[in-house]
mmCIF file of C-alpha atoms and ligand atoms in Angstrom:
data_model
loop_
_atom_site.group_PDB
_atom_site.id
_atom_site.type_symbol
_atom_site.label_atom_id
_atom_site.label_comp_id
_atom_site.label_asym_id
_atom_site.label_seq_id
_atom_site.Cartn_x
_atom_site.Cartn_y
_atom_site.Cartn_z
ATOM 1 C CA UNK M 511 92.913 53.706 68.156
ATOM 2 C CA UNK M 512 95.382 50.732 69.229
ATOM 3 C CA UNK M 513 92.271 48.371 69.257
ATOM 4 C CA UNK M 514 90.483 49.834 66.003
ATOM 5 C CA UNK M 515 90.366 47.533 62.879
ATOM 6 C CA UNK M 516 92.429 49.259 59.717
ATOM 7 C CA UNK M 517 91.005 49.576 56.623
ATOM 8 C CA UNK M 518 92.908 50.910 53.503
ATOM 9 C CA UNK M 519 90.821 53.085 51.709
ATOM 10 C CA UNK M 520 91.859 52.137 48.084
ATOM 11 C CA UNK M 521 91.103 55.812 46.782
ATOM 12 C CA UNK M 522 93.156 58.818 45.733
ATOM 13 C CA UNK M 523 90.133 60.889 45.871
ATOM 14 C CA UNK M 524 90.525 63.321 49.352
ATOM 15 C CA UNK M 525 86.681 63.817 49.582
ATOM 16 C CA UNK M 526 85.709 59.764 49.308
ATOM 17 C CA UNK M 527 88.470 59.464 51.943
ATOM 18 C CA UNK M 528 87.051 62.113 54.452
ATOM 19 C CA UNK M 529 83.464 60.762 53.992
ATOM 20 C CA UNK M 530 84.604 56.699 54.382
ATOM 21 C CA UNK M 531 86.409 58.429 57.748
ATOM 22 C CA UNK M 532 82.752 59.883 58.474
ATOM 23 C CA UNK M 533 81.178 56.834 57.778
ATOM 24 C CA UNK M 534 82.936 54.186 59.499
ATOM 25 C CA UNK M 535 83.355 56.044 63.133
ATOM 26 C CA UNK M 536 84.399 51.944 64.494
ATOM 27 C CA UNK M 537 87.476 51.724 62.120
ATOM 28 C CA UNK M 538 90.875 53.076 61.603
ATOM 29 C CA UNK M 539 90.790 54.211 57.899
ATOM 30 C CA UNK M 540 93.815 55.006 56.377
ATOM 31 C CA UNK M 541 94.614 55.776 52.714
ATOM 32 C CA UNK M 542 96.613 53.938 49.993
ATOM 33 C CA UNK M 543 98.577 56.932 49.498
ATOM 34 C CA UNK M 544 99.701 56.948 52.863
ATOM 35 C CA UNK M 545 101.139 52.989 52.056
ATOM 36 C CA UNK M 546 102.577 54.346 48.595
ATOM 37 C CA UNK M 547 100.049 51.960 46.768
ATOM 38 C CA UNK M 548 99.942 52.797 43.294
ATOM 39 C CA UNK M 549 96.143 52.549 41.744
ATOM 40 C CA UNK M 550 95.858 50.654 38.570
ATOM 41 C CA UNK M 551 94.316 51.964 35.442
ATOM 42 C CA UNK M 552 90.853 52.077 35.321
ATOM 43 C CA UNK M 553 89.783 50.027 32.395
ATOM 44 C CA UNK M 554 86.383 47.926 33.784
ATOM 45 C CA UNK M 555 82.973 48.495 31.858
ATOM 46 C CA UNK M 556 80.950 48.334 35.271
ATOM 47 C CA UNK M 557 81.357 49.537 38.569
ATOM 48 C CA UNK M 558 81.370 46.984 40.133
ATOM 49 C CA UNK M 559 85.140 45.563 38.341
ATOM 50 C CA UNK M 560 86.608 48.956 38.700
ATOM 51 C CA UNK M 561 86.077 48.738 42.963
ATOM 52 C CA UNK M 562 86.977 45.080 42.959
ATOM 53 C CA UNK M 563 90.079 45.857 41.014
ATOM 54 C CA UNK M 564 90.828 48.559 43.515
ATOM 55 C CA UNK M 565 90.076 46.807 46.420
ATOM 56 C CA UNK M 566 92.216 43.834 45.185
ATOM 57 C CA UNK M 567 95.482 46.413 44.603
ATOM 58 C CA UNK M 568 95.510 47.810 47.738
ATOM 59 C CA UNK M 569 95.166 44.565 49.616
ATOM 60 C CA UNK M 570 97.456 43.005 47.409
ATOM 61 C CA UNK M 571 100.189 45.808 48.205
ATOM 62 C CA UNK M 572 99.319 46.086 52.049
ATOM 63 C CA UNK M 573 97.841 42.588 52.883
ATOM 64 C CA UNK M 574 95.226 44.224 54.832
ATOM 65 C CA UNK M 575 91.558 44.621 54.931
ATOM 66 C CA UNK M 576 90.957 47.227 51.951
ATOM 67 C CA UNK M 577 87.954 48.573 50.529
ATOM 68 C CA UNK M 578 87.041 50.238 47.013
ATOM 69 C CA UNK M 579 84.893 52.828 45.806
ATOM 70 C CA UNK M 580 84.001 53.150 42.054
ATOM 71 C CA UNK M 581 81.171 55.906 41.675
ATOM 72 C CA UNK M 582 79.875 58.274 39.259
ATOM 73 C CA UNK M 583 76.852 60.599 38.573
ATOM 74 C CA UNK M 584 74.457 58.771 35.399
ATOM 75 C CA UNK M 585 72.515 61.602 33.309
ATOM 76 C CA UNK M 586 69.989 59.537 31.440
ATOM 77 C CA UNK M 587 69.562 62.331 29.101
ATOM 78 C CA UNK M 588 73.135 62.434 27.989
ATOM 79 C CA UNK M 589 73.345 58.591 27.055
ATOM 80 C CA UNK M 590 74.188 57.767 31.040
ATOM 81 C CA UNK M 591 77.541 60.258 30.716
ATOM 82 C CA UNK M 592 79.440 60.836 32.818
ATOM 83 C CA UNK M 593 78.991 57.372 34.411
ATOM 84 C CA UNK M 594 81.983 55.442 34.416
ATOM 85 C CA UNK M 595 83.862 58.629 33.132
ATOM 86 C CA UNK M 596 82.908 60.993 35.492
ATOM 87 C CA UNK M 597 86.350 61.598 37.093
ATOM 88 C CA UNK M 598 87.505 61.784 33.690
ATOM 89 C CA UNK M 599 84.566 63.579 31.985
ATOM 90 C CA UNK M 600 85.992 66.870 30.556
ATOM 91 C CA UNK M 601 89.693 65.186 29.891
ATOM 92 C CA UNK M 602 92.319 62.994 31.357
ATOM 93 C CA UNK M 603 93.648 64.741 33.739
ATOM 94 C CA UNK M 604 90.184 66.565 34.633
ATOM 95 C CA UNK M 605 89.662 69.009 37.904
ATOM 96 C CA UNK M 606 86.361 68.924 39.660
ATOM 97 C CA UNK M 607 85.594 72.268 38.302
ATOM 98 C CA UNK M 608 86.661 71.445 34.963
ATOM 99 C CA UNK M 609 84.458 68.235 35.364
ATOM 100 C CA UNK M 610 81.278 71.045 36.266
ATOM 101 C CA UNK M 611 81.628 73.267 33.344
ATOM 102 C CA UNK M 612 81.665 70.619 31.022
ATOM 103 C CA UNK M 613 78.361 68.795 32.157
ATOM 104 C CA UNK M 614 76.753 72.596 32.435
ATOM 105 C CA UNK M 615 78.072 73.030 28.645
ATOM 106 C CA UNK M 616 76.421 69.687 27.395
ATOM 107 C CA UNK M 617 73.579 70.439 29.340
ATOM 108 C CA UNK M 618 73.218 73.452 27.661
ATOM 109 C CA UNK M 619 73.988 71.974 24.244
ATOM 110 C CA UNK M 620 70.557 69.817 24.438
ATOM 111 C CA UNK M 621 68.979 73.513 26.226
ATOM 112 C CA UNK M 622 68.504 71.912 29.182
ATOM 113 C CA UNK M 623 68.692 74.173 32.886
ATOM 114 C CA UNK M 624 68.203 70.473 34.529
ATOM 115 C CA UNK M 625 68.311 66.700 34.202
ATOM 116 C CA UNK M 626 67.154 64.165 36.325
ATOM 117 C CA UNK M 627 70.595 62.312 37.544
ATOM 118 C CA UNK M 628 71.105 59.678 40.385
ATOM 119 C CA UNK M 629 74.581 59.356 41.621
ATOM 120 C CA UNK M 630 76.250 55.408 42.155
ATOM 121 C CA UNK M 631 78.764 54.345 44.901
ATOM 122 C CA UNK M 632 79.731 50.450 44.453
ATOM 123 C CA UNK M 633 81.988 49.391 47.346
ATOM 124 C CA UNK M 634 84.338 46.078 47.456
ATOM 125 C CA UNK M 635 85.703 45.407 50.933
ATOM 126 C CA UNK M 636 88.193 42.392 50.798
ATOM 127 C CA UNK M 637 89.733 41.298 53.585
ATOM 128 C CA UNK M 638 92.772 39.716 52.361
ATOM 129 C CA UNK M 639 94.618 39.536 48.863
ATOM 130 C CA UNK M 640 92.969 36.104 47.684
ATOM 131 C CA UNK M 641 90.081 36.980 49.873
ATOM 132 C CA UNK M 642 87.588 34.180 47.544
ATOM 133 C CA UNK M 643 83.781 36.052 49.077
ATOM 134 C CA UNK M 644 84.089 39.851 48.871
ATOM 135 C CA UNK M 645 81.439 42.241 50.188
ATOM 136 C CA UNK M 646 79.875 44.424 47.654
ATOM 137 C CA UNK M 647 77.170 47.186 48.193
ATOM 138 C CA UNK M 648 75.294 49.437 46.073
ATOM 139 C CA UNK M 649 74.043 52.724 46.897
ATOM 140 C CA UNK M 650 72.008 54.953 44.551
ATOM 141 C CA UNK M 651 71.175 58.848 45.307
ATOM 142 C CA UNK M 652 68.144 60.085 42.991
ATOM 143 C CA UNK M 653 67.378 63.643 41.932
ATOM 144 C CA UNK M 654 68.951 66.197 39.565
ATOM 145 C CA UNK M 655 71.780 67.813 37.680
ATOM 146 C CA UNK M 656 71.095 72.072 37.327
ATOM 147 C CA UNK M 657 73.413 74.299 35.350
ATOM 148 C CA UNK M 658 73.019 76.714 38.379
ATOM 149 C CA UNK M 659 75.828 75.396 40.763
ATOM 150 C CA UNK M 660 75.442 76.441 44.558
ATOM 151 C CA UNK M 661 77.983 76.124 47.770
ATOM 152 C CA UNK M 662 81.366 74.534 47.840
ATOM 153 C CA UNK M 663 81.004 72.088 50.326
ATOM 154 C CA UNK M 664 81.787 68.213 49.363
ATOM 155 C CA UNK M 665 83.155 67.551 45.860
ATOM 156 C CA UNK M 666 83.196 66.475 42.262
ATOM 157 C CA UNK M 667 79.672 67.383 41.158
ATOM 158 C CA UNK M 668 77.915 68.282 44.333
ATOM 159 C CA UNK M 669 77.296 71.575 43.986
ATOM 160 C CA UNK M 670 75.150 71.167 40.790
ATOM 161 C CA UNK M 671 73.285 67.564 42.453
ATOM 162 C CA UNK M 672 70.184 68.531 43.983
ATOM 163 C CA UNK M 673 68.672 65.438 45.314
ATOM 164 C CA UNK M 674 64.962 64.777 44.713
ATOM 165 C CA UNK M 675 62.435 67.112 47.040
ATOM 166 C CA UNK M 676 65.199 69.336 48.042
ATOM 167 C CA UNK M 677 65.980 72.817 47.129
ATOM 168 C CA UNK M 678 69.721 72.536 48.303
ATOM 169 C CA UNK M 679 72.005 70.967 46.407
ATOM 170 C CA UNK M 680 75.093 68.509 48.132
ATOM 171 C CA UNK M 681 77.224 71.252 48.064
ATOM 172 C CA UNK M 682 75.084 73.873 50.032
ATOM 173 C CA UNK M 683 74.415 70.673 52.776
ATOM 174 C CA UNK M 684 76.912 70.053 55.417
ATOM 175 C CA UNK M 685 79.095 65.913 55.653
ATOM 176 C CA UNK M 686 76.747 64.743 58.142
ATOM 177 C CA UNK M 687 73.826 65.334 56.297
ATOM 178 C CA UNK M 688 75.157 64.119 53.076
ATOM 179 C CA UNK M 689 76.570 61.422 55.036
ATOM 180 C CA UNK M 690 72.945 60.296 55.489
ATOM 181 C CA UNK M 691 71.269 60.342 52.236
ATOM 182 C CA UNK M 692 74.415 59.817 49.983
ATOM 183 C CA UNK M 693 74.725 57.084 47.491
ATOM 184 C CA UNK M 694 78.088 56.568 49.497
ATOM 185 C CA UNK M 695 76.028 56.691 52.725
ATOM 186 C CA UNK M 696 73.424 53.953 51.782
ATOM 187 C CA UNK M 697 76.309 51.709 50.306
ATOM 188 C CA UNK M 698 78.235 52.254 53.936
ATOM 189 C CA UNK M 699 75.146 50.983 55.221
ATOM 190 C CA UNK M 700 74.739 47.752 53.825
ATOM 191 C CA UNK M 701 78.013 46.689 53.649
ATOM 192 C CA UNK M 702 78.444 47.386 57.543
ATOM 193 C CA UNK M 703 75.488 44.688 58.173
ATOM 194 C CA UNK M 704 77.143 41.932 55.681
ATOM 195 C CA UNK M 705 80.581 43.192 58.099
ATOM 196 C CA UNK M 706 77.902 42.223 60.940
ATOM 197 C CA UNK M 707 76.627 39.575 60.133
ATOM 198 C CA UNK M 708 80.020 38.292 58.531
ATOM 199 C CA UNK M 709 81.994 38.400 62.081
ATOM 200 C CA UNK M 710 78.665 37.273 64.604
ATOM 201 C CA UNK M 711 78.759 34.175 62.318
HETATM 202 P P1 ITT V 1464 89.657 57.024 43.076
HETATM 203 O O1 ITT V 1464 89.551 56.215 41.807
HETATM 204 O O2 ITT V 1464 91.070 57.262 43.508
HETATM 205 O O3 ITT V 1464 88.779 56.511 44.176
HETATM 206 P P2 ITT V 1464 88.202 58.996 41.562
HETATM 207 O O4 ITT V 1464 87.701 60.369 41.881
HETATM 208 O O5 ITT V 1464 88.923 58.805 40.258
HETATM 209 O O6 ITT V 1464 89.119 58.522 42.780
HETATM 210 P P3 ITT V 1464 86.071 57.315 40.609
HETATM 211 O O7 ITT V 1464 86.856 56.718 39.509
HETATM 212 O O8 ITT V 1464 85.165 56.427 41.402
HETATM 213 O O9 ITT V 1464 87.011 57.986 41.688
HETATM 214 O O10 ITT V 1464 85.247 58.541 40.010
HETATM 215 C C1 ITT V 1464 84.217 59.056 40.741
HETATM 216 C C2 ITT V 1464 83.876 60.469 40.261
HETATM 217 O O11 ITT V 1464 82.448 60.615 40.336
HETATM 218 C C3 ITT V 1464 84.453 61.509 41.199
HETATM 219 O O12 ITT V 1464 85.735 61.941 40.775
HETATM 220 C C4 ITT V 1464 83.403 62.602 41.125
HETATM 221 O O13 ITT V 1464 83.597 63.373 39.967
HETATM 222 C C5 ITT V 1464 82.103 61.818 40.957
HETATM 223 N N1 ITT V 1464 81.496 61.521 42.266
HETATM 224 C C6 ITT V 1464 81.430 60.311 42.892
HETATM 225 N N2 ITT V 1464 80.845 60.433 44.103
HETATM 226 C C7 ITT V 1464 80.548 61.732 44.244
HETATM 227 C C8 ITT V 1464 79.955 62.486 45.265
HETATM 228 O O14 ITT V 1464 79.600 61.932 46.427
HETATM 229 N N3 ITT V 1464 79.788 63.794 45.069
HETATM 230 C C9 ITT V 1464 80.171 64.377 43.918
HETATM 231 N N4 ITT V 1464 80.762 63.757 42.910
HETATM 232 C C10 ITT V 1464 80.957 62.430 43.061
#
């Protein structure tokens, strides 16, 4: 472990941090929780500034190499909701299972059993506080939402994503599998070649 770069995984979120521990097998990952880093207020319109923002807190608080994660599942049929709100989609203070019920419930409103869906995972990695070129990635898992929920594996709204051409949804499939189709997955990916080609520079 001694010889292992750190990264501070800017997230409060349990799940993100076991999969970013799945994910990067070469680095130490540790959590901002475990620093006592206190994450800012959400209050970006894109992705992409709510990860940067996290990514910059964390390194500003540790001075270490720190990476963000600002996701969300986008329902085109329900104006894009929960998108940037989908921790936060039934209320403040929302559970995962609260967080269900209410996309089943608006589903249902519109008398919809399913809706296509594609989750997002934007990632920041910044290697220092006033780091000037940090690493983004995108990653983008396509299929649907259903109002029948199955398993209890991952979190937030796995069990009711079933991802395009499969009959399973996330939360019936086990971390290494989602590991390799996720949105979270395919962002991993990229960024790990800009790390690689970054440090063989
Ligand atoms: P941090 O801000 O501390 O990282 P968070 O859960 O609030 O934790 P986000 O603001 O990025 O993180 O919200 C992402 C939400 O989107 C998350 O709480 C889930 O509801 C959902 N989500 C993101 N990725 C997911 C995945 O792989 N599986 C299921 N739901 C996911």
């Amino acid at each position: 472990m001694a010889d292992q770069t750190t990264i501070v995984v800017a997230t409060n979120n349990q799940g993100k941090l076991k999969e970013f521990a799945l994910l990067l097998p070469s680095f130490h990952i540790i959590s901002q929780s475990s620093l006592g880093i206190i994450p800012e207020e959400e209050l970006g319109e894109t992705f992409f500034e709510n990860s940067l923002q996290k990514a910059r807190v964390a390194s500003t608080a540790s001075g270490m190499l720190s990476l963000g994660d600002d996701s969300g599942l986008i329902v085109p049929a329900l104006n894009n909701l929960p998108g940037l709100r989908s921790a936060r989609y039934a209320h403040e203070n929302a559970t995962d299972e609260e967080n269900r019920q209410h996309l089943k419930k608006e589903l249902e409103k519109l008398e919809l059993n399913q809706a296509k869906a594609y989750f997002v995972s934007v990632l920041v990695l910044m290697q220092a506080p006033a780091d000037p070129f940090p690493l983004f990635a995108t990653g983008l898992l396509e299929g649907f939402v259903k109002t029948t929920m199955q398993g209890d594996n991952g979190f937030g709204y796995d069990p009711m994503f079933y991802p395009k051409d499969s009959n399973v949804s996330l939360g019936e499939i086990g971390p290494d599998e989602k590991a390799l189709l996720s949105h979270r997955g395919k962002a991993i990916q990229i960024l790990t070649r800009k790390i690689e080609s970054f440090t063989s520079e």
